[in-house]
Structures are given as C-alpha cells and as structure tokens.
Amino acid sequence: MRNSRRKFWFTVLDRYSRLAFFRKPASGTIAVFGFLIVVPLFMYSVGGYPMLHKERFKGMASDDSNITRSNESMDAETDVAHKENDKRLHRNLFDLNEFDIESETVDLNQCRVDAIPDLSRFNQLRELCLRQNLLASLSDQLAIPTLTQLDLYDNQIEVISNLDALINLEILDLSYNRIRRIEGLSALCNLKRIYLVHNKIEKIGGLESLTQLEVLEIGDNRIKKLENIGHLQHLRELYIGKNKIQKFENLESLVKLTVLSAPANRLTELSGISMLTELTELHISDQGIESLTELTTQKKLTIIDAANNKITKLDGLTHLNQLEDIWLNDNEISDWNELLKLSKLSALRTIYLERNPIYKVDQSSYRRKVMLCLPQVTQIDATLCR
C-alpha cells in the first residue's frame, strides 16, 4: 500500500515537472518569498496603519470637539443666565424702609442703584446722595421740590434731565459722568454750587438762569473757550483746570471772584484778569506761562500756584503784601536775585522752588540760600525750615 502511494506521487511529479522545485525549495526561493511578504507588511506598518489610525483619531477628535463645543455652548448660556441673575441680585442693594419717612437725608452711596427709586414718601427730604452707582439716566422720580442738595457723583449719566421740579436745589454734583452738554438746568434758579468735573463737555452753556451761582467747577473736560459765564455776577469760585483753554476771556464782570483755578490748560500769559481784584487764590500750574507781571491789581492774593511753567523772573509780585504761599517749583528761575524781590512780603510763609536752575546747581546749599534771601519763610518746598 505504501509503495503504491509513492508511485502515484512520482508519476504526478514526473508529469508536472514544473512543480518539481516544490520538493525541496532553494534558499534563494525562500528569500524571494520572504521579501515579497515582509516588504508589504513593512510598508503597511509604516504608512498605511498610521494613516488609518490618524483618520480614526481625527474622527474621534472631531466627535470630542463637537461634544466640547456643545458643552461650552451650554456653559456659556448658563454663565449668561447666571450673570443676568447676578445683575438682578447685586443691584439696588438698599431698603428705603430703613429710613424714617421724616428723614431730611437719604444716603444711597455705593448701593449699585440703576434707577431712581420712588422717594415720594419722604416729604421733608432735603439731601439725596446717589454717589458711585449705576445710574444711566435721570427719571421723574427726582421730582422732589424740597431737595436742596443732590449728589450724583460717579455714575453713568449722559443727559441732564428731569430736574425742573427741583426749584429749591442749591447744590448739584454731576461729576464723573458721561455728560457732553450742559442743559436741563433752566428751572434751578436757586442753584449756588454746581460740579461737572470729569465729563465730556466741549462748550460752556446752559447756565443762563443760574444767576445765583457762587461755585462753578467744570475741570477735566474738553472746553476750549471761556464763554457764557459773564452773567454769573455772584460767582466766587471758578474751577476750570485740565481743559484746553488758551487764554482768560469774558471774565470782566466776575468782580466777586475770589478763587480762580485753571491748572493744566494751554495758557501762556495772564492777561484778561485785571478786573478780578478780589482774588485770594490763583492756580495756574502746568502750562507755558512766562511771567507774573500781570498780577498788578490782585493785591488780596494769599496763594499763588504757578508751578511747572516757564517763569524766569519774579517781577510784579512786590505789592502782594497778603501773599502767604507761592508755588514756583519746576520753572526756569536761575538768578538768586529774583528771590530778593520777595523779601519784603512779610506774610510769606511757604515757597516751593525745587527743580529750578537755582536748585539744581547746588542742592547742598540751596535751602540755606533760600533762608538767607527770605528770612520770613517757615517752609521751603515740603519741609519746615524754622
């Protein structure tokens, strides 16, 4: 039986001689077949599989990204909702029931007030403070005829309105808001003080009916010209610092003015104030003023702040017998003889001269020389000397 099987296979192999090499493959044949098998596997492992893996990873990343965006969108919506709730919860943090209905003063300072509350219950209200809140406008809730003082400092008010009922108002503070125009004040005939500091006002106007005004403060705005204030004949204090004013003008009728404060403008001279004989304080620092000789009629001056200008000489000051403080630091005084012009001002007690040329040349003996020139002085710069 075994022999017959062998004969069968030999017969097949003889007939199909082309397959004879399968009986015992040569080593070269094995190498060729191995190469043909290994190379494709290697190419697949290096190129094909990473690409497939990368595509799969992209798909997974895209899915994750979609999920993340969906979660972020949900979170954003939740945050917006929470913020809206926070706004409602963290605004108007006050309770008017805490005030007696007969109170003359209601102080809602820093209470995050975003709308004027109903104050009609306070029949005797005279002073209302709404400082540092979130008011963007003024409503008719302010129609409180008994008010004499209204403080709206540091809000977000853009337009002055709804004040016509405040016929007894004497003090109005609208500083640090977003006001661009002075208006809505025509009914405030008894107003004595108005503060409009740090707004966006470009022109003085709207003060026609404020004939009783004593204090006008409009510093830190965008005003270029002094105008429409000549009728304010009761004005005692005028504050116009940090604007763009180039000269003093239209001040002739303000004969009761005692304080004129105009620092950080664009003044180069002091003409236009000769009629202001009642001045006791003059603040003109941080400009380009070269001389103080125009101060011939201001004999009542007690304070002059002319720091950081271009002053070289001290002429025109010898008649100021009531002068107590003079600020001349950061100027261009280079001659010690200029100080001798102030030696007869017996009321002079304080003088600032630091960072002038006379200070820079010899700082070690600077104070001693000032004391020799001005023996009546008790304070030099920020330091007492006697």
CSV table of C-alpha atoms in Angstrom, one decimal:
chain,number,residue,atom,x,y,z
A,1,MET,CA,0.0,0.0,0.0
A,2,ARG,CA,2.8,2.4,0.9
A,3,ASN,CA,4.7,1.6,-2.3
A,4,SER,CA,1.6,2.3,-4.4
A,5,ARG,CA,1.3,5.8,-2.9
A,6,ARG,CA,4.9,6.6,-3.7
A,7,LYS,CA,4.5,5.5,-7.3
A,8,PHE,CA,1.4,7.8,-7.6
A,9,TRP,CA,3.2,10.8,-6.4
A,10,PHE,CA,6.3,10.2,-8.5
A,11,THR,CA,4.1,9.8,-11.5
A,12,VAL,CA,2.4,13.1,-10.8
A,13,LEU,CA,5.7,14.9,-10.3
A,14,ASP,CA,7.2,13.5,-13.5
A,15,ARG,CA,4.2,14.6,-15.4
A,16,TYR,CA,4.1,18.0,-13.9
A,17,SER,CA,7.8,18.6,-13.8
A,18,ARG,CA,7.4,22.4,-13.4
A,19,LEU,CA,6.2,21.8,-9.9
A,20,ALA,CA,9.2,19.7,-9.1
A,21,PHE,CA,11.0,22.5,-7.3
A,22,PHE,CA,8.5,22.3,-4.5
A,23,ARG,CA,10.0,19.1,-3.4
A,24,LYS,CA,12.9,21.0,-1.9
A,25,PRO,CA,12.9,24.8,-2.3
A,26,ALA,CA,16.2,26.5,-2.6
A,27,SER,CA,17.3,29.2,-0.1
A,28,GLY,CA,17.1,31.9,-2.7
A,29,THR,CA,13.5,31.0,-3.4
A,30,ILE,CA,12.7,31.3,0.3
A,31,ALA,CA,14.4,34.7,0.4
A,32,VAL,CA,12.3,35.9,-2.5
A,33,PHE,CA,9.1,34.8,-1.0
A,34,GLY,CA,10.1,36.2,2.4
A,35,PHE,CA,10.9,39.6,0.7
A,36,LEU,CA,7.6,39.6,-1.1
A,37,ILE,CA,5.8,39.0,2.2
A,38,VAL,CA,7.8,41.2,4.6
A,39,VAL,CA,8.1,44.4,2.4
A,40,PRO,CA,4.3,44.9,2.1
A,41,LEU,CA,3.9,44.3,5.8
A,42,PHE,CA,6.6,46.9,6.5
A,43,MET,CA,5.1,49.4,4.1
A,44,TYR,CA,1.7,49.0,5.7
A,45,SER,CA,3.0,49.3,9.2
A,46,VAL,CA,5.0,52.5,8.3
A,47,GLY,CA,2.4,54.2,6.1
A,48,GLY,CA,-0.9,52.6,5.9
A,49,TYR,CA,-1.7,51.8,9.5
A,50,PRO,CA,-0.7,55.3,10.8
A,51,MET,CA,-2.9,56.9,8.2
A,52,LEU,CA,-5.8,54.7,9.1
A,53,HIS,CA,-5.1,55.4,12.8
A,54,LYS,CA,-4.8,59.1,12.1
A,55,GLU,CA,-8.1,59.2,10.2
A,56,ARG,CA,-9.8,57.4,13.0
A,57,PHE,CA,-8.2,59.7,15.6
A,58,LYS,CA,-9.4,62.7,13.6
A,59,GLY,CA,-12.9,61.3,13.7
A,60,MET,CA,-12.7,60.7,17.4
A,61,ALA,CA,-11.2,64.2,17.9
A,62,SER,CA,-13.9,65.7,15.8
A,63,ASP,CA,-16.5,64.0,17.9
A,64,ASP,CA,-14.8,65.1,21.1
A,65,SER,CA,-14.6,68.7,19.7
A,66,ASN,CA,-18.3,68.7,18.9
A,67,ILE,CA,-19.1,67.4,22.3
A,68,THR,CA,-16.7,70.1,23.9
A,69,ARG,CA,-18.3,72.9,21.8
A,70,SER,CA,-21.7,71.7,22.8
A,71,ASN,CA,-20.7,71.7,26.4
A,72,GLU,CA,-19.1,75.1,26.1
A,73,SER,CA,-22.2,76.5,24.5
A,74,MET,CA,-24.3,75.1,27.3
A,75,ASP,CA,-21.8,76.5,29.8
A,76,ALA,CA,-21.9,79.9,28.1
A,77,GLU,CA,-25.7,80.0,28.1
A,78,THR,CA,-25.6,79.0,31.8
A,79,ASP,CA,-23.0,81.7,32.6
A,80,VAL,CA,-25.1,84.4,30.8
A,81,ALA,CA,-28.1,83.3,32.8
A,82,HIS,CA,-26.1,83.4,36.0
A,83,LYS,CA,-24.7,86.9,35.1
A,84,GLU,CA,-28.2,88.2,34.5
A,85,ASN,CA,-29.3,86.8,37.8
A,86,ASP,CA,-26.2,88.3,39.4
A,87,LYS,CA,-27.1,91.7,37.9
A,88,ARG,CA,-30.5,91.5,39.3
A,89,LEU,CA,-29.4,90.2,42.7
A,90,HIS,CA,-26.4,92.5,43.1
A,91,ARG,CA,-28.2,95.8,42.1
A,92,ASN,CA,-30.3,98.2,44.1
A,93,LEU,CA,-28.8,97.0,47.3
A,94,PHE,CA,-30.8,99.2,49.6
A,95,ASP,CA,-34.0,99.2,51.6
A,96,LEU,CA,-35.8,102.6,51.9
A,97,ASN,CA,-37.7,101.2,54.8
A,98,GLU,CA,-34.5,101.7,56.8
A,99,PHE,CA,-35.0,105.5,56.6
A,100,ASP,CA,-37.5,107.4,58.7
A,101,ILE,CA,-40.2,109.0,56.4
A,102,GLU,CA,-39.4,112.3,58.1
A,103,SER,CA,-35.7,112.0,57.3
A,104,GLU,CA,-34.1,115.0,55.7
A,105,THR,CA,-31.2,113.0,54.3
A,106,VAL,CA,-31.2,109.7,52.3
A,107,ASP,CA,-27.8,108.3,51.5
A,108,LEU,CA,-27.6,105.5,48.9
A,109,ASN,CA,-23.9,105.7,48.3
A,110,GLN,CA,-22.4,102.7,46.6
A,111,CYS,CA,-25.7,100.7,46.6
A,112,ARG,CA,-25.5,99.8,42.9
A,113,VAL,CA,-28.6,101.8,42.2
A,114,ASP,CA,-29.5,101.6,38.5
A,115,ALA,CA,-32.8,103.5,38.6
A,116,ILE,CA,-34.0,106.4,40.7
A,117,PRO,CA,-36.3,104.8,43.4
A,118,ASP,CA,-39.6,106.1,44.5
A,119,LEU,CA,-38.9,108.7,47.2
A,120,SER,CA,-42.3,110.3,47.4
A,121,ARG,CA,-42.8,109.1,51.0
A,122,PHE,CA,-40.1,111.4,52.2
A,123,ASN,CA,-42.0,114.7,52.5
A,124,GLN,CA,-39.1,116.5,54.2
A,125,LEU,CA,-36.2,115.3,52.1
A,126,ARG,CA,-33.5,117.9,51.6
A,127,GLU,CA,-30.3,115.9,50.8
A,128,LEU,CA,-30.2,112.9,48.4
A,129,CYS,CA,-26.9,111.1,47.9
A,130,LEU,CA,-26.6,108.7,45.0
A,131,ARG,CA,-22.8,108.6,44.7
A,132,GLN,CA,-21.0,105.9,42.9
A,133,ASN,CA,-23.9,103.9,41.5
A,134,LEU,CA,-25.0,102.7,38.1
A,135,LEU,CA,-27.5,105.4,37.0
A,136,ALA,CA,-27.5,105.9,33.3
A,137,SER,CA,-30.4,108.4,33.2
A,138,LEU,CA,-32.5,110.6,35.5
A,139,SER,CA,-36.2,109.9,35.8
A,140,ASP,CA,-39.1,111.9,37.0
A,141,GLN,CA,-38.8,110.1,40.3
A,142,LEU,CA,-36.4,113.0,41.1
A,143,ALA,CA,-39.4,115.5,41.3
A,144,ILE,CA,-38.8,116.3,44.9
A,145,PRO,CA,-39.3,120.1,45.4
A,146,THR,CA,-37.9,120.0,49.0
A,147,LEU,CA,-34.4,118.9,47.8
A,148,THR,CA,-31.6,121.4,48.4
A,149,GLN,CA,-28.7,119.1,47.7
A,150,LEU,CA,-28.4,116.3,45.1
A,151,ASP,CA,-25.2,114.3,44.7
A,152,LEU,CA,-25.0,112.1,41.5
A,153,TYR,CA,-21.2,111.9,41.5
A,154,ASP,CA,-19.6,108.9,39.6
A,155,ASN,CA,-22.5,107.4,37.7
A,156,GLN,CA,-23.1,106.8,34.0
A,157,ILE,CA,-25.4,109.7,33.3
A,158,GLU,CA,-25.3,111.0,29.7
A,159,VAL,CA,-28.0,113.6,29.7
A,160,ILE,CA,-29.1,116.1,32.4
A,161,SER,CA,-32.9,115.9,32.5
A,162,ASN,CA,-36.0,115.7,34.8
A,163,LEU,CA,-34.7,118.3,37.2
A,164,ASP,CA,-37.3,121.0,36.6
A,165,ALA,CA,-39.2,120.3,39.9
A,166,LEU,CA,-36.1,121.0,42.0
A,167,ILE,CA,-36.8,124.7,42.4
A,168,ASN,CA,-35.1,124.8,45.8
A,169,LEU,CA,-31.9,123.0,44.8
A,170,GLU,CA,-28.7,124.8,45.9
A,171,ILE,CA,-26.0,122.1,45.4
A,172,LEU,CA,-25.8,119.8,42.4
A,173,ASP,CA,-22.9,117.4,41.8
A,174,LEU,CA,-22.8,115.6,38.4
A,175,SER,CA,-19.0,115.0,38.4
A,176,TYR,CA,-17.6,111.8,36.9
A,177,ASN,CA,-20.4,111.0,34.5
A,178,ARG,CA,-20.7,110.9,30.7
A,179,ILE,CA,-22.3,114.3,30.1
A,180,ARG,CA,-21.5,116.0,26.8
A,181,ARG,CA,-23.7,119.1,27.1
A,182,ILE,CA,-24.8,121.4,29.9
A,183,GLU,CA,-28.6,121.5,29.7
A,184,GLY,CA,-31.7,120.9,31.7
A,185,LEU,CA,-30.9,123.4,34.4
A,186,SER,CA,-33.2,126.3,33.5
A,187,ALA,CA,-35.6,125.7,36.4
A,188,LEU,CA,-32.8,125.7,39.0
A,189,CYS,CA,-32.9,129.4,39.8
A,190,ASN,CA,-31.6,129.0,43.4
A,191,LEU,CA,-28.6,126.8,42.5
A,192,LYS,CA,-25.5,128.1,44.2
A,193,ARG,CA,-23.0,125.3,43.5
A,194,ILE,CA,-22.6,123.0,40.5
A,195,TYR,CA,-19.9,120.4,39.9
A,196,LEU,CA,-19.4,119.0,36.4
A,197,VAL,CA,-15.9,117.6,36.8
A,198,HIS,CA,-14.6,114.8,34.5
A,199,ASN,CA,-17.3,114.7,31.9
A,200,LYS,CA,-17.1,115.1,28.1
A,201,ILE,CA,-18.3,118.8,27.9
A,202,GLU,CA,-16.8,120.8,25.0
A,203,LYS,CA,-18.6,124.1,25.4
A,204,ILE,CA,-19.8,126.2,28.4
A,205,GLY,CA,-23.5,126.9,28.1
A,206,GLY,CA,-26.9,126.2,29.6
A,207,LEU,CA,-26.2,128.4,32.6
A,208,GLU,CA,-28.3,131.4,31.7
A,209,SER,CA,-30.8,131.1,34.5
A,210,LEU,CA,-28.3,130.3,37.2
A,211,THR,CA,-27.8,133.9,38.3
A,212,GLN,CA,-27.3,133.0,42.0
A,213,LEU,CA,-24.4,130.6,41.2
A,214,GLU,CA,-21.4,131.0,43.5
A,215,VAL,CA,-19.3,128.0,42.7
A,216,LEU,CA,-18.8,126.6,39.2
A,217,GLU,CA,-16.5,123.6,38.7
A,218,ILE,CA,-16.0,122.2,35.2
A,219,GLY,CA,-12.5,120.9,35.3
A,220,ASP,CA,-11.2,117.9,33.4
A,221,ASN,CA,-13.4,118.3,30.3
A,222,ARG,CA,-12.8,119.4,26.7
A,223,ILE,CA,-13.5,123.1,26.9
A,224,LYS,CA,-11.5,125.3,24.6
A,225,LYS,CA,-13.0,128.7,25.4
A,226,LEU,CA,-14.3,130.7,28.4
A,227,GLU,CA,-17.7,131.9,27.4
A,228,ASN,CA,-21.3,132.3,28.5
A,229,ILE,CA,-20.4,133.0,32.1
A,230,GLY,CA,-20.4,136.8,32.2
A,231,HIS,CA,-23.9,136.9,33.7
A,232,LEU,CA,-22.8,134.9,36.8
A,233,GLN,CA,-22.0,138.1,38.8
A,234,HIS,CA,-22.3,136.3,42.2
A,235,LEU,CA,-19.7,133.7,41.2
A,236,ARG,CA,-17.0,133.4,43.9
A,237,GLU,CA,-15.1,130.3,42.8
A,238,LEU,CA,-14.3,129.1,39.3
A,239,TYR,CA,-12.6,125.8,38.6
A,240,ILE,CA,-11.6,125.2,35.0
A,241,GLY,CA,-8.5,123.1,35.3
A,242,LYS,CA,-7.4,120.4,32.9
A,243,ASN,CA,-9.2,121.7,29.8
A,244,LYS,CA,-7.9,123.2,26.5
A,245,ILE,CA,-8.2,126.9,27.3
A,246,GLN,CA,-5.6,129.1,25.7
A,247,LYS,CA,-6.5,132.5,27.3
A,248,PHE,CA,-8.5,134.2,30.0
A,249,GLU,CA,-11.5,136.0,28.5
A,250,ASN,CA,-15.1,137.1,29.3
A,251,LEU,CA,-14.2,137.3,33.0
A,252,GLU,CA,-14.6,141.1,33.4
A,253,SER,CA,-18.0,141.0,35.1
A,254,LEU,CA,-17.0,138.4,37.6
A,255,VAL,CA,-15.8,141.0,40.1
A,256,LYS,CA,-16.7,138.9,43.2
A,257,LEU,CA,-14.4,136.0,42.1
A,258,THR,CA,-12.1,135.0,44.9
A,259,VAL,CA,-10.7,131.7,43.6
A,260,LEU,CA,-9.6,131.1,40.0
A,261,SER,CA,-8.3,127.7,39.4
A,262,ALA,CA,-7.1,126.9,35.9
A,263,PRO,CA,-4.2,124.5,36.0
A,264,ALA,CA,-3.2,122.2,33.2
A,265,ASN,CA,-4.6,124.3,30.3
A,266,ARG,CA,-2.8,126.0,27.5
A,267,LEU,CA,-2.2,129.4,28.9
A,268,THR,CA,0.9,131.4,28.1
A,269,GLU,CA,0.0,134.7,29.7
A,270,LEU,CA,-2.3,136.1,32.4
A,271,SER,CA,-4.0,138.9,30.5
A,272,GLY,CA,-7.7,139.1,31.0
A,273,ILE,CA,-7.9,139.0,34.7
A,274,SER,CA,-7.1,142.6,35.7
A,275,MET,CA,-10.7,143.3,36.8
A,276,LEU,CA,-10.6,140.4,39.3
A,277,THR,CA,-9.4,142.5,42.2
A,278,GLU,CA,-11.0,140.2,44.9
A,279,LEU,CA,-8.9,137.2,44.0
A,280,THR,CA,-7.3,135.5,47.0
A,281,GLU,CA,-6.3,132.2,45.2
A,282,LEU,CA,-4.8,131.8,41.8
A,283,HIS,CA,-3.9,128.3,40.5
A,284,ILE,CA,-2.2,128.3,37.1
A,285,SER,CA,0.3,125.4,37.2
A,286,ASP,CA,1.4,123.1,34.4
A,287,GLN,CA,1.3,125.4,31.4
A,288,GLY,CA,3.5,127.7,29.4
A,289,ILE,CA,3.3,130.9,31.4
A,290,GLU,CA,6.4,133.0,31.3
A,291,SER,CA,5.6,136.0,33.5
A,292,LEU,CA,3.5,137.0,36.5
A,293,THR,CA,3.8,140.7,35.8
A,294,GLU,CA,0.0,141.0,35.0
A,295,LEU,CA,-0.9,140.5,38.7
A,296,THR,CA,-0.7,144.2,39.4
A,297,THR,CA,-4.3,144.6,40.7
A,298,GLN,CA,-4.7,141.4,42.7
A,299,LYS,CA,-3.5,142.8,46.0
A,300,LYS,CA,-5.5,140.3,48.0
A,301,LEU,CA,-3.8,137.2,46.8
A,302,THR,CA,-2.8,134.8,49.6
A,303,ILE,CA,-2.0,131.8,47.4
A,304,ILE,CA,-0.3,131.6,44.0
A,305,ASP,CA,0.3,128.2,42.4
A,306,ALA,CA,2.4,128.7,39.3
A,307,ALA,CA,4.4,125.5,39.4
A,308,ASN,CA,5.7,123.9,36.2
A,309,ASN,CA,5.7,126.8,33.9
A,310,LYS,CA,8.4,128.8,32.1
A,311,ILE,CA,8.8,131.6,34.6
A,312,THR,CA,12.3,133.2,34.8
A,313,LYS,CA,11.6,136.4,36.7
A,314,LEU,CA,9.5,137.4,39.8
A,315,ASP,CA,8.6,140.9,38.8
A,316,GLY,CA,5.1,142.1,39.6
A,317,LEU,CA,4.8,140.4,43.0
A,318,THR,CA,6.3,143.0,45.3
A,319,HIS,CA,2.9,144.6,46.1
A,320,LEU,CA,1.3,141.3,47.3
A,321,ASN,CA,1.5,142.1,51.0
A,322,GLN,CA,-1.0,139.4,51.9
A,323,LEU,CA,0.7,136.6,50.0
A,324,GLU,CA,1.3,133.5,52.2
A,325,ASP,CA,2.1,130.6,49.8
A,326,ILE,CA,3.7,130.7,46.4
A,327,TRP,CA,4.5,127.6,44.4
A,328,LEU,CA,7.2,128.2,41.8
A,329,ASN,CA,8.8,124.7,41.5
A,330,ASP,CA,9.7,123.3,38.1
A,331,ASN,CA,10.2,126.7,36.5
A,332,GLU,CA,13.3,128.4,35.0
A,333,ILE,CA,14.5,130.7,37.8
A,334,SER,CA,18.3,130.8,37.6
A,335,ASP,CA,19.2,134.0,39.4
A,336,TRP,CA,19.1,134.2,43.2
A,337,ASN,CA,18.5,138.0,43.0
A,338,GLU,CA,14.9,137.2,41.8
A,339,LEU,CA,14.2,135.8,45.3
A,340,LEU,CA,15.2,139.1,46.9
A,341,LYS,CA,12.2,140.7,45.2
A,342,LEU,CA,10.0,138.7,47.6
A,343,SER,CA,12.0,139.6,50.7
A,344,LYS,CA,9.6,142.4,51.7
A,345,LEU,CA,6.5,140.2,51.6
A,346,SER,CA,6.1,139.9,55.4
A,347,ALA,CA,3.2,137.5,55.2
A,348,LEU,CA,5.0,134.9,53.1
A,349,ARG,CA,5.5,131.7,54.9
A,350,THR,CA,5.8,128.9,52.3
A,351,ILE,CA,7.7,128.8,49.0
A,352,TYR,CA,8.3,126.0,46.6
A,353,LEU,CA,11.4,126.3,44.3
A,354,GLU,CA,12.7,122.8,43.8
A,355,ARG,CA,13.8,121.7,40.3
A,356,ASN,CA,14.6,125.3,39.2
A,357,PRO,CA,18.1,126.0,37.9
A,358,ILE,CA,19.0,127.6,41.3
A,359,TYR,CA,18.1,124.3,42.9
A,360,LYS,CA,19.9,122.1,40.5
A,361,VAL,CA,23.2,124.0,40.6
A,362,ASP,CA,24.0,123.4,44.2
A,363,GLN,CA,21.4,121.4,46.1
A,364,SER,CA,23.5,121.1,49.2
A,365,SER,CA,23.3,124.9,49.9
A,366,TYR,CA,20.0,125.5,48.2
A,367,ARG,CA,17.9,125.7,51.4
A,368,ARG,CA,20.4,127.8,53.3
A,369,LYS,CA,20.4,130.4,50.4
A,370,VAL,CA,16.6,130.5,50.3
A,371,MET,CA,16.5,131.2,54.1
A,372,LEU,CA,19.1,134.0,53.7
A,373,CYS,CA,17.1,135.6,50.9
A,374,LEU,CA,13.7,135.1,52.6
A,375,PRO,CA,14.1,135.1,56.4
A,376,GLN,CA,10.3,135.3,56.9
A,377,VAL,CA,9.7,131.9,55.3
A,378,THR,CA,9.0,128.9,57.6
A,379,GLN,CA,8.6,126.2,54.9
A,380,ILE,CA,10.7,125.6,51.9
A,381,ASP,CA,9.2,123.1,49.5
A,382,ALA,CA,7.7,120.3,51.6
A,383,THR,CA,9.9,120.8,54.6
A,384,LEU,CA,9.7,123.2,57.6
A,385,CYS,CA,12.8,125.3,58.0
A,386,ARG,CA,12.1,127.2,61.2
